Amino acid sequence: MKSTAEFAKVETIISGDLSDSFPSGDEDNTFTGNVNNEINGNWISAPTGSIHEARLKAKVKRRLRKNSSKDSGRGDSLSDNGDVVRSVVPPTSPKGKLLNRRSKMGKGRGLPKKGGAGGKGVWGSPGEVYGEDEVDVKDPNYDAEQENCVYETVVLPLDDETFEKTVTPIVQEYFEHGDANEVAELLAELNLGCMRGDVPMLAVSLALEAKASHRELTSRLLSELCGCVLTAGDVEASFHKLLKELPDLVLDTPGAPQMLGQFIARAVADNILPKSFIDGYKGRVDCEYARAALDRAAVLLRMSRWTGLRIDSLWGSGGGQRPVNQLIKEVNLLLKEFLLSGDTVEAERCLRELEVPHFHHEFVYEAVIMVLESKGDRTLQMILQLLKSLCASTVITVDQLRRGFERVYLDMADLSIDVPCAYSLLEQFVEQSFNAGVIDKKLRDLCPCR
């Protein structure tokens, strides 16, 4: 240990050097008044130059500590000469620190916490499979009666308003695709309850206002649903309600009694309605519409029994479901009846009932061929009048009309063998059709000549 006298001597020397080096009023004169034997915790036993350097380093360190919060992560340091050395390492992003899942305690091997299963919204490590949770008997919320409880989805039964809004789109969509199995699946998903017997009634009511092909689809639907979705009692109850509501149905569909009678006869023929259904109403019918429907059904059943009438084809088949040969025969029959009667309105109605708008080019083709084979002016004028009327009412579209004439143009080589004057007759008919506004100039110019 140094003596008191030696410390006093060193203090005197330092005070003298400081007073010579720094004038009064400088910011660092605080060291001249009372300089302890210690700077930054180190004892000074060095000459004046080293003291000055130590003081500068201490000043720079204080400045660095003051700015450490602003430039954290920059990595500043001091060189041996006291200069600040900037590190090239970019400052650490705060977001990067938050996303870093490594331990911040400086422990571990740098692996994620909990093996990657400790993040927010993570339910265990990847690939981990959890077993079923065992019921804790000591749980205060434990109920022994619920241990073997089975939960099922309950579908509420449909009321009158909900039933009509739900089932009507199903039946209308069935008229488009004709898949009875799909309708059965959709109805099985509903809790019809006491409204189950109203399904045939709603289907028949919608079919009365639809086409003949839709009525045929409705008869098939009732036959398919009976047994899987409906019972024979449901079908019978529906027809009882339909007979009671016939006065209201006639207001919208005047032919409802006859059509309902055909539905009853078809249901009896398909064995979904008992044969005693009609006999049960004998002598107990006051409504004239119901009596007409039952009489129509009884007549059809007697005709099927005596004359072999096929009730299963009572409504006929839809246009798209008919064979092409059958459609061609019906088109020819329609044209022959028109040439005999000359009734354009009736011919238009029959053409609409065929329900084959995509096949109207065949009608045009057969009409032109009939003109060429007849070799008469009367047939030409009547067919021209019919085509003009059908085009004006848009029953036959421009595209179908063009396709019909183009087919005739392509077959003229074969037609001229049977009809030698076919080219001259065709030119005459095409020219008159153009003058009447049935065809355009482009189609007229395509007419072939010998």
Short mmCIF file of C-alpha atoms in Angstrom, two decimals:
data_model
loop_
_atom_site.label_atom_id
_atom_site.label_comp_id
_atom_site.label_asym_id
_atom_site.label_seq_id
_atom_site.Cartn_x
_atom_site.Cartn_y
_atom_site.Cartn_z
CA MET A 1 0.00 0.00 0.00
CA LYS A 2 1.22 3.55 -0.77
CA SER A 3 1.61 6.03 2.03
CA THR A 4 -0.40 9.22 2.48
CA ALA A 5 2.53 11.39 1.58
CA GLU A 6 3.00 9.69 -1.79
CA PHE A 7 -0.66 10.19 -2.70
CA ALA A 8 -0.48 13.83 -1.78
CA LYS A 9 2.59 14.29 -3.97
CA VAL A 10 0.87 12.71 -6.98
CA GLU A 11 -2.20 14.88 -6.43
CA THR A 12 -0.09 18.02 -6.41
CA ILE A 13 1.65 17.06 -9.68
CA ILE A 14 -1.66 16.29 -11.45
CA SER A 15 -3.26 19.53 -10.34
CA GLY A 16 -0.33 21.52 -11.65
CA ASP A 17 -0.33 19.80 -15.03
CA LEU A 18 -4.04 20.23 -15.49
CA SER A 19 -3.95 23.91 -14.71
CA ASP A 20 -1.24 24.43 -17.32
CA SER A 21 -2.94 22.39 -20.05
CA PHE A 22 -6.57 23.63 -19.84
CA PRO A 23 -7.64 27.23 -19.37
CA SER A 24 -10.43 28.17 -17.00
CA GLY A 25 -13.99 28.14 -18.43
CA ASP A 26 -13.54 24.96 -20.47
CA GLU A 27 -16.18 22.28 -20.05
CA ASP A 28 -13.53 19.86 -18.80
CA ASN A 29 -12.20 22.11 -16.00
CA THR A 30 -14.24 20.08 -13.58
CA PHE A 31 -11.24 17.77 -13.47
CA THR A 32 -8.89 20.54 -12.29
CA GLY A 33 -10.74 21.42 -9.11
CA ASN A 34 -11.03 18.02 -7.60
CA VAL A 35 -9.41 15.16 -9.43
CA ASN A 36 -9.53 12.01 -7.52
CA ASN A 37 -6.97 9.36 -7.96
CA GLU A 38 -9.41 7.35 -9.98
CA ILE A 39 -10.88 7.64 -13.51
CA ASN A 40 -13.59 5.15 -14.40
CA GLY A 41 -12.65 3.07 -11.42
CA ASN A 42 -8.92 2.82 -12.27
CA TRP A 43 -6.07 4.20 -10.26
CA ILE A 44 -3.90 6.70 -12.19
CA SER A 45 -0.20 6.46 -11.94
CA ALA A 46 0.75 7.71 -15.41
CA PRO A 47 2.07 10.89 -17.00
CA THR A 48 -0.13 13.77 -18.23
CA GLY A 49 -0.48 12.48 -21.85
CA SER A 50 -1.97 9.18 -20.80
CA ILE A 51 -4.40 10.97 -18.49
CA HIS A 52 -5.58 13.12 -21.37
CA GLU A 53 -6.14 10.08 -23.58
CA ALA A 54 -8.05 8.29 -20.84
CA ARG A 55 -10.27 11.28 -20.38
CA LEU A 56 -11.08 11.43 -24.11
CA LYS A 57 -11.94 7.72 -24.15
CA ALA A 58 -14.24 8.14 -21.16
CA LYS A 59 -15.99 11.03 -22.91
CA VAL A 60 -16.54 8.97 -26.06
CA LYS A 61 -17.84 6.03 -24.03
CA ARG A 62 -20.37 8.27 -22.33
CA ARG A 63 -21.52 9.49 -25.74
CA LEU A 64 -21.85 5.91 -26.97
CA ARG A 65 -23.86 4.89 -23.93
CA LYS A 66 -26.17 7.86 -24.49
CA ASN A 67 -26.89 6.83 -28.11
CA SER A 68 -27.01 3.10 -27.46
CA SER A 69 -30.84 3.07 -27.37
CA LYS A 70 -31.06 4.70 -30.83
CA ASP A 71 -28.44 2.60 -32.56
CA SER A 72 -29.03 -0.73 -30.84
CA GLY A 73 -27.76 -3.63 -32.82
CA ARG A 74 -25.45 -1.44 -34.92
CA GLY A 75 -22.38 -2.95 -33.29
CA ASP A 76 -20.29 0.27 -32.66
CA SER A 77 -16.92 -0.12 -30.94
CA LEU A 78 -13.80 1.84 -30.17
CA SER A 79 -10.43 1.38 -31.80
CA ASP A 80 -7.15 1.67 -30.01
CA ASN A 81 -6.87 5.34 -31.06
CA GLY A 82 -10.28 6.21 -29.52
CA ASP A 83 -12.13 6.41 -32.89
CA VAL A 84 -15.62 4.99 -33.25
CA VAL A 85 -15.69 1.94 -35.53
CA ARG A 86 -19.02 1.21 -37.27
CA SER A 87 -19.92 -2.42 -37.80
CA VAL A 88 -21.15 -3.52 -41.22
CA VAL A 89 -23.79 -5.73 -39.63
CA PRO A 90 -27.24 -4.19 -40.37
CA PRO A 91 -29.46 -3.35 -37.41
CA THR A 92 -31.66 -6.15 -36.22
CA SER A 93 -35.32 -5.75 -37.24
CA PRO A 94 -37.74 -5.76 -34.28
CA LYS A 95 -40.13 -7.86 -36.37
CA GLY A 96 -37.38 -10.37 -36.96
CA LYS A 97 -36.86 -10.62 -33.22
CA LEU A 98 -40.54 -11.28 -32.67
CA LEU A 99 -40.64 -13.99 -35.33
CA ASN A 100 -37.49 -15.65 -34.04
CA ARG A 101 -38.61 -18.72 -32.12
CA ARG A 102 -35.23 -19.58 -30.70
CA SER A 103 -34.60 -19.35 -27.03
CA LYS A 104 -33.69 -15.86 -25.85
CA MET A 105 -32.08 -17.15 -22.69
CA GLY A 106 -28.94 -18.15 -24.52
CA LYS A 107 -29.61 -21.80 -23.79
CA GLY A 108 -30.33 -24.81 -25.92
CA ARG A 109 -29.11 -25.78 -29.38
CA GLY A 110 -30.99 -23.12 -31.33
CA LEU A 111 -33.99 -25.39 -32.01
CA PRO A 112 -37.60 -24.12 -32.00
CA LYS A 113 -39.41 -24.10 -28.70
CA LYS A 114 -41.27 -27.27 -27.77
CA GLY A 115 -40.19 -28.93 -30.97
CA GLY A 116 -42.22 -26.49 -33.12
CA ALA A 117 -45.45 -27.16 -31.22
CA GLY A 118 -45.53 -24.08 -29.04
CA GLY A 119 -46.58 -21.33 -31.44
CA LYS A 120 -49.79 -19.38 -31.42
CA GLY A 121 -52.71 -21.39 -32.82
CA VAL A 122 -50.66 -24.61 -32.93
CA TRP A 123 -52.19 -27.78 -31.52
CA GLY A 124 -49.18 -29.96 -31.07
CA SER A 125 -46.25 -30.83 -33.27
CA PRO A 126 -46.77 -31.69 -36.96
CA GLY A 127 -47.94 -35.25 -37.56
CA GLU A 128 -49.07 -35.80 -34.00
CA VAL A 129 -52.28 -37.82 -33.70
CA TYR A 130 -54.43 -37.41 -30.63
CA GLY A 131 -56.49 -40.21 -29.24
CA GLU A 132 -59.95 -39.96 -27.78
CA ASP A 133 -60.21 -38.06 -24.55
CA GLU A 134 -61.17 -40.25 -21.66
CA VAL A 135 -64.00 -39.10 -19.49
CA ASP A 136 -62.86 -38.09 -16.05
CA VAL A 137 -65.28 -39.51 -13.50
CA LYS A 138 -64.02 -37.03 -10.89
CA ASP A 139 -64.93 -34.06 -13.07
CA PRO A 140 -67.62 -32.01 -11.28
CA ASN A 141 -69.47 -31.64 -14.61
CA TYR A 142 -69.48 -35.39 -15.23
CA ASP A 143 -72.92 -36.88 -15.91
CA ALA A 144 -73.18 -40.66 -16.04
CA GLU A 145 -76.43 -40.52 -18.04
CA GLN A 146 -74.74 -38.76 -20.97
CA GLU A 147 -71.93 -41.27 -21.31
CA ASN A 148 -73.83 -43.48 -23.80
CA CYS A 149 -75.80 -40.63 -25.38
CA VAL A 150 -76.07 -40.57 -29.20
CA TYR A 151 -76.51 -37.21 -30.96
CA GLU A 152 -78.42 -36.97 -34.24
CA THR A 153 -79.48 -34.14 -36.51
CA VAL A 154 -83.18 -33.39 -36.16
CA VAL A 155 -85.04 -32.09 -39.23
CA LEU A 156 -88.22 -30.24 -38.38
CA PRO A 157 -91.41 -31.34 -40.18
CA LEU A 158 -92.64 -29.10 -43.00
CA ASP A 159 -95.74 -26.97 -42.64
CA ASP A 160 -98.08 -25.96 -45.47
CA GLU A 161 -96.12 -22.89 -46.65
CA THR A 162 -92.69 -24.49 -46.33
CA PHE A 163 -93.89 -27.66 -48.04
CA GLU A 164 -95.06 -25.84 -51.17
CA LYS A 165 -91.93 -23.66 -51.37
CA THR A 166 -89.66 -26.68 -50.97
CA VAL A 167 -91.33 -29.35 -53.09
CA THR A 168 -92.49 -27.19 -56.02
CA PRO A 169 -88.93 -26.42 -57.27
CA ILE A 170 -88.07 -30.13 -57.00
CA VAL A 171 -91.01 -31.14 -59.23
CA GLN A 172 -90.37 -28.34 -61.73
CA GLU A 173 -86.72 -29.32 -61.99
CA TYR A 174 -87.81 -32.93 -62.52
CA PHE A 175 -89.77 -31.79 -65.58
CA GLU A 176 -86.43 -30.71 -67.06
CA HIS A 177 -84.17 -33.68 -66.28
CA GLY A 178 -86.72 -36.52 -65.82
CA ASP A 179 -84.67 -38.35 -63.15
CA ALA A 180 -87.13 -39.87 -60.65
CA ASN A 181 -84.33 -41.27 -58.47
CA GLU A 182 -83.02 -37.78 -57.79
CA VAL A 183 -86.48 -36.63 -56.71
CA ALA A 184 -86.76 -39.63 -54.38
CA GLU A 185 -83.41 -38.78 -52.78
CA LEU A 186 -84.37 -35.14 -52.27
CA LEU A 187 -87.74 -36.04 -50.74
CA ALA A 188 -86.12 -38.62 -48.44
CA GLU A 189 -83.95 -35.86 -46.95
CA LEU A 190 -87.04 -33.87 -45.97
CA ASN A 191 -89.21 -34.51 -42.94
CA LEU A 192 -92.54 -34.54 -44.77
CA GLY A 193 -94.53 -35.82 -41.79
CA CYS A 194 -98.24 -35.46 -42.34
CA MET A 195 -97.59 -33.63 -45.63
CA ARG A 196 -96.36 -36.80 -47.31
CA GLY A 197 -99.75 -37.45 -48.91
CA ASP A 198 -99.71 -34.01 -50.57
CA VAL A 199 -96.72 -34.82 -52.81
CA PRO A 200 -98.79 -36.58 -55.54
CA MET A 201 -101.43 -33.88 -55.31
CA LEU A 202 -98.87 -31.10 -55.86
CA ALA A 203 -97.18 -32.98 -58.73
CA VAL A 204 -100.49 -33.61 -60.56
CA SER A 205 -101.61 -29.99 -60.02
CA LEU A 206 -98.42 -28.71 -61.63
CA ALA A 207 -98.68 -31.23 -64.48
CA LEU A 208 -102.23 -30.13 -65.35
CA GLU A 209 -100.84 -26.74 -66.38
CA ALA A 210 -97.82 -28.22 -68.20
CA LYS A 211 -97.28 -30.12 -71.44
CA ALA A 212 -98.31 -33.65 -72.30
CA SER A 213 -94.72 -34.84 -71.90
CA HIS A 214 -94.68 -33.40 -68.36
CA ARG A 215 -97.87 -35.26 -67.52
CA GLU A 216 -96.26 -38.47 -68.73
CA LEU A 217 -93.24 -37.76 -66.50
CA THR A 218 -95.59 -37.12 -63.56
CA SER A 219 -97.29 -40.49 -64.02
CA ARG A 220 -93.88 -42.17 -64.08
CA LEU A 221 -92.81 -40.24 -60.99
CA LEU A 222 -95.82 -41.40 -58.97
CA SER A 223 -95.12 -44.99 -59.97
CA GLU A 224 -91.45 -44.68 -58.92
CA LEU A 225 -92.15 -42.95 -55.59
CA CYS A 226 -94.82 -45.38 -54.50
CA GLY A 227 -93.13 -47.89 -52.25
CA CYS A 228 -89.92 -46.02 -51.41
CA VAL A 229 -91.20 -42.56 -50.42
CA LEU A 230 -94.98 -42.85 -50.67
CA THR A 231 -97.46 -45.54 -49.74
CA ALA A 232 -100.56 -46.66 -51.62
CA GLY A 233 -102.65 -44.91 -48.96
CA ASP A 234 -100.83 -41.61 -49.64
CA VAL A 235 -101.57 -41.86 -53.37
CA GLU A 236 -105.22 -42.69 -52.79
CA ALA A 237 -105.64 -39.82 -50.32
CA SER A 238 -104.08 -37.41 -52.85
CA PHE A 239 -106.54 -38.33 -55.59
CA HIS A 240 -109.44 -37.94 -53.13
CA LYS A 241 -108.25 -34.36 -52.46
CA LEU A 242 -107.82 -33.69 -56.18
CA LEU A 243 -111.43 -34.72 -56.89
CA LYS A 244 -112.64 -32.37 -54.14
CA GLU A 245 -110.59 -29.43 -55.51
CA LEU A 246 -111.58 -29.93 -59.15
CA PRO A 247 -113.91 -26.85 -59.16
CA ASP A 248 -110.90 -24.66 -58.33
CA LEU A 249 -108.61 -26.43 -60.79
CA VAL A 250 -111.08 -25.94 -63.64
CA LEU A 251 -110.75 -22.17 -63.28
CA ASP A 252 -107.10 -22.34 -64.36
CA THR A 253 -107.27 -25.48 -66.54
CA PRO A 254 -110.65 -26.03 -68.26
CA GLY A 255 -109.67 -29.56 -69.32
CA ALA A 256 -108.74 -30.61 -65.77
CA PRO A 257 -111.58 -33.21 -65.34
CA GLN A 258 -110.56 -35.19 -68.43
CA MET A 259 -106.84 -35.00 -67.58
CA LEU A 260 -107.45 -36.03 -63.96
CA GLY A 261 -109.49 -38.99 -65.22
CA GLN A 262 -106.52 -40.03 -67.35
CA PHE A 263 -104.23 -39.72 -64.31
CA ILE A 264 -106.59 -41.98 -62.33
CA ALA A 265 -106.72 -44.57 -65.12
CA ARG A 266 -102.93 -44.52 -65.46
CA ALA A 267 -102.50 -44.95 -61.69
CA VAL A 268 -104.84 -47.95 -61.69
CA ALA A 269 -102.96 -49.46 -64.64
CA ASP A 270 -99.64 -48.95 -62.79
CA ASN A 271 -101.06 -50.71 -59.68
CA ILE A 272 -100.48 -47.73 -57.38
CA LEU A 273 -104.22 -47.11 -57.04
CA PRO A 274 -106.73 -49.89 -56.20
CA LYS A 275 -109.32 -50.87 -58.81
CA SER A 276 -112.05 -50.28 -56.27
CA PHE A 277 -111.22 -46.55 -56.16
CA ILE A 278 -113.67 -45.68 -58.96
CA ASP A 279 -116.38 -48.06 -57.76
CA GLY A 280 -116.33 -46.44 -54.32
CA TYR A 281 -117.65 -43.17 -55.78
CA LYS A 282 -120.64 -44.69 -57.60
CA GLY A 283 -123.84 -42.95 -56.56
CA ARG A 284 -122.04 -40.62 -54.15
CA VAL A 285 -120.69 -37.87 -56.42
CA ASP A 286 -122.47 -34.52 -56.46
CA CYS A 287 -119.82 -32.45 -58.29
CA GLU A 288 -120.19 -32.60 -62.07
CA TYR A 289 -116.44 -32.15 -62.60
CA ALA A 290 -115.60 -35.08 -60.34
CA ARG A 291 -118.23 -37.21 -62.09
CA ALA A 292 -116.69 -36.33 -65.49
CA ALA A 293 -113.21 -37.30 -64.27
CA LEU A 294 -114.38 -40.64 -62.88
CA ASP A 295 -116.36 -41.42 -66.04
CA ARG A 296 -113.28 -40.67 -68.16
CA ALA A 297 -111.15 -43.03 -66.05
CA ALA A 298 -113.79 -45.80 -66.19
CA VAL A 299 -114.09 -45.54 -69.99
CA LEU A 300 -110.33 -45.75 -70.49
CA LEU A 301 -110.05 -48.80 -68.25
CA ARG A 302 -112.88 -50.56 -70.13
CA MET A 303 -111.24 -49.75 -73.46
CA SER A 304 -107.95 -51.19 -72.28
CA ARG A 305 -109.77 -54.34 -71.16
CA TRP A 306 -111.87 -54.81 -74.31
CA THR A 307 -109.88 -53.21 -77.15
CA GLY A 308 -106.36 -53.56 -75.79
CA LEU A 309 -105.75 -49.83 -75.40
CA ARG A 310 -102.33 -49.24 -73.83
CA ILE A 311 -102.85 -46.90 -70.91
CA ASP A 312 -99.10 -46.73 -70.26
CA SER A 313 -98.79 -44.67 -73.47
CA LEU A 314 -101.85 -42.56 -72.74
CA TRP A 315 -99.98 -39.28 -72.60
CA GLY A 316 -97.59 -40.20 -75.37
CA SER A 317 -93.86 -39.59 -75.04
CA GLY A 318 -91.99 -36.32 -75.09
CA GLY A 319 -90.54 -34.99 -78.31
CA GLY A 320 -86.95 -35.61 -77.31
CA GLN A 321 -87.78 -39.17 -76.22
CA ARG A 322 -89.48 -40.28 -79.42
CA PRO A 323 -87.67 -42.20 -82.16
CA VAL A 324 -86.80 -40.23 -85.28
CA ASN A 325 -88.84 -42.55 -87.52
CA GLN A 326 -91.93 -41.95 -85.42
CA LEU A 327 -91.44 -38.19 -85.58
CA ILE A 328 -91.10 -38.31 -89.37
CA LYS A 329 -94.36 -40.28 -89.63
CA GLU A 330 -96.18 -37.78 -87.44
CA VAL A 331 -94.85 -34.85 -89.48
CA ASN A 332 -96.05 -36.45 -92.72
CA LEU A 333 -99.44 -37.17 -91.18
CA LEU A 334 -99.70 -33.56 -90.02
CA LEU A 335 -98.96 -32.24 -93.53
CA LYS A 336 -101.48 -34.59 -95.19
CA GLU A 337 -104.19 -33.54 -92.74
CA PHE A 338 -103.44 -29.89 -93.47
CA LEU A 339 -103.73 -30.42 -97.23
CA LEU A 340 -107.16 -31.98 -96.65
CA SER A 341 -108.50 -29.43 -94.15
CA GLY A 342 -106.50 -26.28 -94.91
CA ASP A 343 -106.67 -25.29 -91.22
CA THR A 344 -103.47 -23.38 -90.50
CA VAL A 345 -104.28 -22.87 -86.80
CA GLU A 346 -104.82 -26.58 -86.24
CA ALA A 347 -101.57 -27.43 -88.04
CA GLU A 348 -99.69 -24.94 -85.85
CA ARG A 349 -101.22 -26.43 -82.69
CA CYS A 350 -100.27 -29.96 -83.73
CA LEU A 351 -96.72 -28.87 -84.52
CA ARG A 352 -96.38 -27.28 -81.08
CA GLU A 353 -97.69 -30.44 -79.40
CA LEU A 354 -94.88 -32.45 -80.97
CA GLU A 355 -92.49 -30.49 -78.69
CA VAL A 356 -89.55 -30.86 -81.06
CA PRO A 357 -88.41 -27.30 -81.92
CA HIS A 358 -84.97 -28.69 -82.77
CA PHE A 359 -86.58 -30.98 -85.38
CA HIS A 360 -88.62 -28.38 -87.28
CA HIS A 361 -86.13 -28.50 -90.16
CA GLU A 362 -87.58 -31.96 -90.91
CA PHE A 363 -91.04 -30.38 -91.15
CA VAL A 364 -89.73 -27.83 -93.71
CA TYR A 365 -87.91 -30.56 -95.63
CA GLU A 366 -90.97 -32.82 -95.85
CA ALA A 367 -93.18 -29.86 -96.85
CA VAL A 368 -90.92 -28.90 -99.79
CA ILE A 369 -90.62 -32.54 -100.89
CA MET A 370 -94.42 -32.80 -100.85
CA VAL A 371 -94.60 -29.76 -103.15
CA LEU A 372 -92.16 -31.33 -105.61
CA GLU A 373 -93.97 -34.68 -105.65
CA SER A 374 -97.48 -33.25 -106.01
CA LYS A 375 -96.72 -31.29 -109.24
CA GLY A 376 -99.76 -29.12 -108.56
CA ASP A 377 -100.21 -25.41 -107.95
CA ARG A 378 -102.77 -25.94 -105.13
CA THR A 379 -100.29 -27.85 -102.95
CA LEU A 380 -97.60 -25.25 -103.63
CA GLN A 381 -99.83 -22.35 -102.54
CA MET A 382 -101.08 -24.13 -99.41
CA ILE A 383 -97.59 -25.13 -98.25
CA LEU A 384 -96.34 -21.61 -98.97
CA GLN A 385 -99.18 -20.17 -96.88
CA LEU A 386 -98.45 -22.60 -94.04
CA LEU A 387 -94.72 -21.83 -93.96
CA LYS A 388 -95.41 -18.10 -94.04
CA SER A 389 -97.82 -18.39 -91.10
CA LEU A 390 -95.44 -20.55 -89.04
CA CYS A 391 -92.51 -18.20 -89.66
CA ALA A 392 -94.60 -15.15 -88.75
CA SER A 393 -95.64 -16.76 -85.43
CA THR A 394 -91.99 -17.80 -84.79
CA VAL A 395 -92.98 -21.43 -84.41
CA ILE A 396 -90.34 -22.21 -87.04
CA THR A 397 -87.16 -20.21 -86.58
CA VAL A 398 -85.01 -18.79 -89.37
CA ASP A 399 -82.27 -21.30 -88.64
CA GLN A 400 -84.62 -24.30 -88.89
CA LEU A 401 -86.12 -22.93 -92.09
CA ARG A 402 -82.67 -22.48 -93.66
CA ARG A 403 -81.57 -25.98 -92.66
CA GLY A 404 -84.72 -27.49 -94.21
CA PHE A 405 -84.18 -25.75 -97.57
CA GLU A 406 -80.47 -26.59 -97.61
CA ARG A 407 -81.28 -30.28 -97.08
CA VAL A 408 -83.57 -30.16 -100.10
CA TYR A 409 -80.81 -28.50 -102.16
CA LEU A 410 -78.38 -31.30 -101.27
CA ASP A 411 -80.85 -34.08 -102.20
CA MET A 412 -81.92 -32.64 -105.54
CA ALA A 413 -79.71 -35.06 -107.50
CA ASP A 414 -81.61 -38.04 -106.06
CA LEU A 415 -85.02 -36.34 -106.17
CA SER A 416 -84.68 -35.54 -109.86
CA ILE A 417 -84.54 -39.28 -110.60
CA ASP A 418 -88.07 -39.81 -109.29
CA VAL A 419 -89.36 -36.36 -110.30
CA PRO A 420 -87.78 -35.29 -113.62
CA CYS A 421 -89.12 -31.74 -113.40
CA ALA A 422 -87.96 -31.31 -109.77
CA TYR A 423 -85.47 -28.52 -110.59
CA SER A 424 -88.02 -26.32 -112.34
CA LEU A 425 -90.62 -26.89 -109.58
CA LEU A 426 -88.03 -26.07 -106.92
CA GLU A 427 -86.99 -22.85 -108.68
CA GLN A 428 -90.62 -21.80 -108.92
CA PHE A 429 -91.32 -22.55 -105.23
CA VAL A 430 -88.11 -20.81 -104.05
CA GLU A 431 -88.89 -17.70 -106.10
CA GLN A 432 -92.42 -17.45 -104.71
CA SER A 433 -91.12 -18.05 -101.17
CA PHE A 434 -88.68 -15.16 -101.63
CA ASN A 435 -91.43 -12.88 -102.96
CA ALA A 436 -93.64 -13.80 -99.98
CA GLY A 437 -90.83 -12.97 -97.54
CA VAL A 438 -90.40 -16.51 -96.27
CA ILE A 439 -86.71 -16.83 -97.26
CA ASP A 440 -83.99 -14.24 -97.87
CA LYS A 441 -81.99 -13.48 -101.00
CA LYS A 442 -78.94 -15.45 -99.85
CA LEU A 443 -80.98 -18.65 -99.47
CA ARG A 444 -82.69 -18.04 -102.83
CA ASP A 445 -79.34 -17.72 -104.61
CA LEU A 446 -78.24 -21.10 -103.24
CA CYS A 447 -81.01 -22.87 -105.14
CA PRO A 448 -79.43 -25.37 -107.56
CA CYS A 449 -80.34 -25.60 -111.23
CA ARG A 450 -79.98 -28.37 -113.75
#
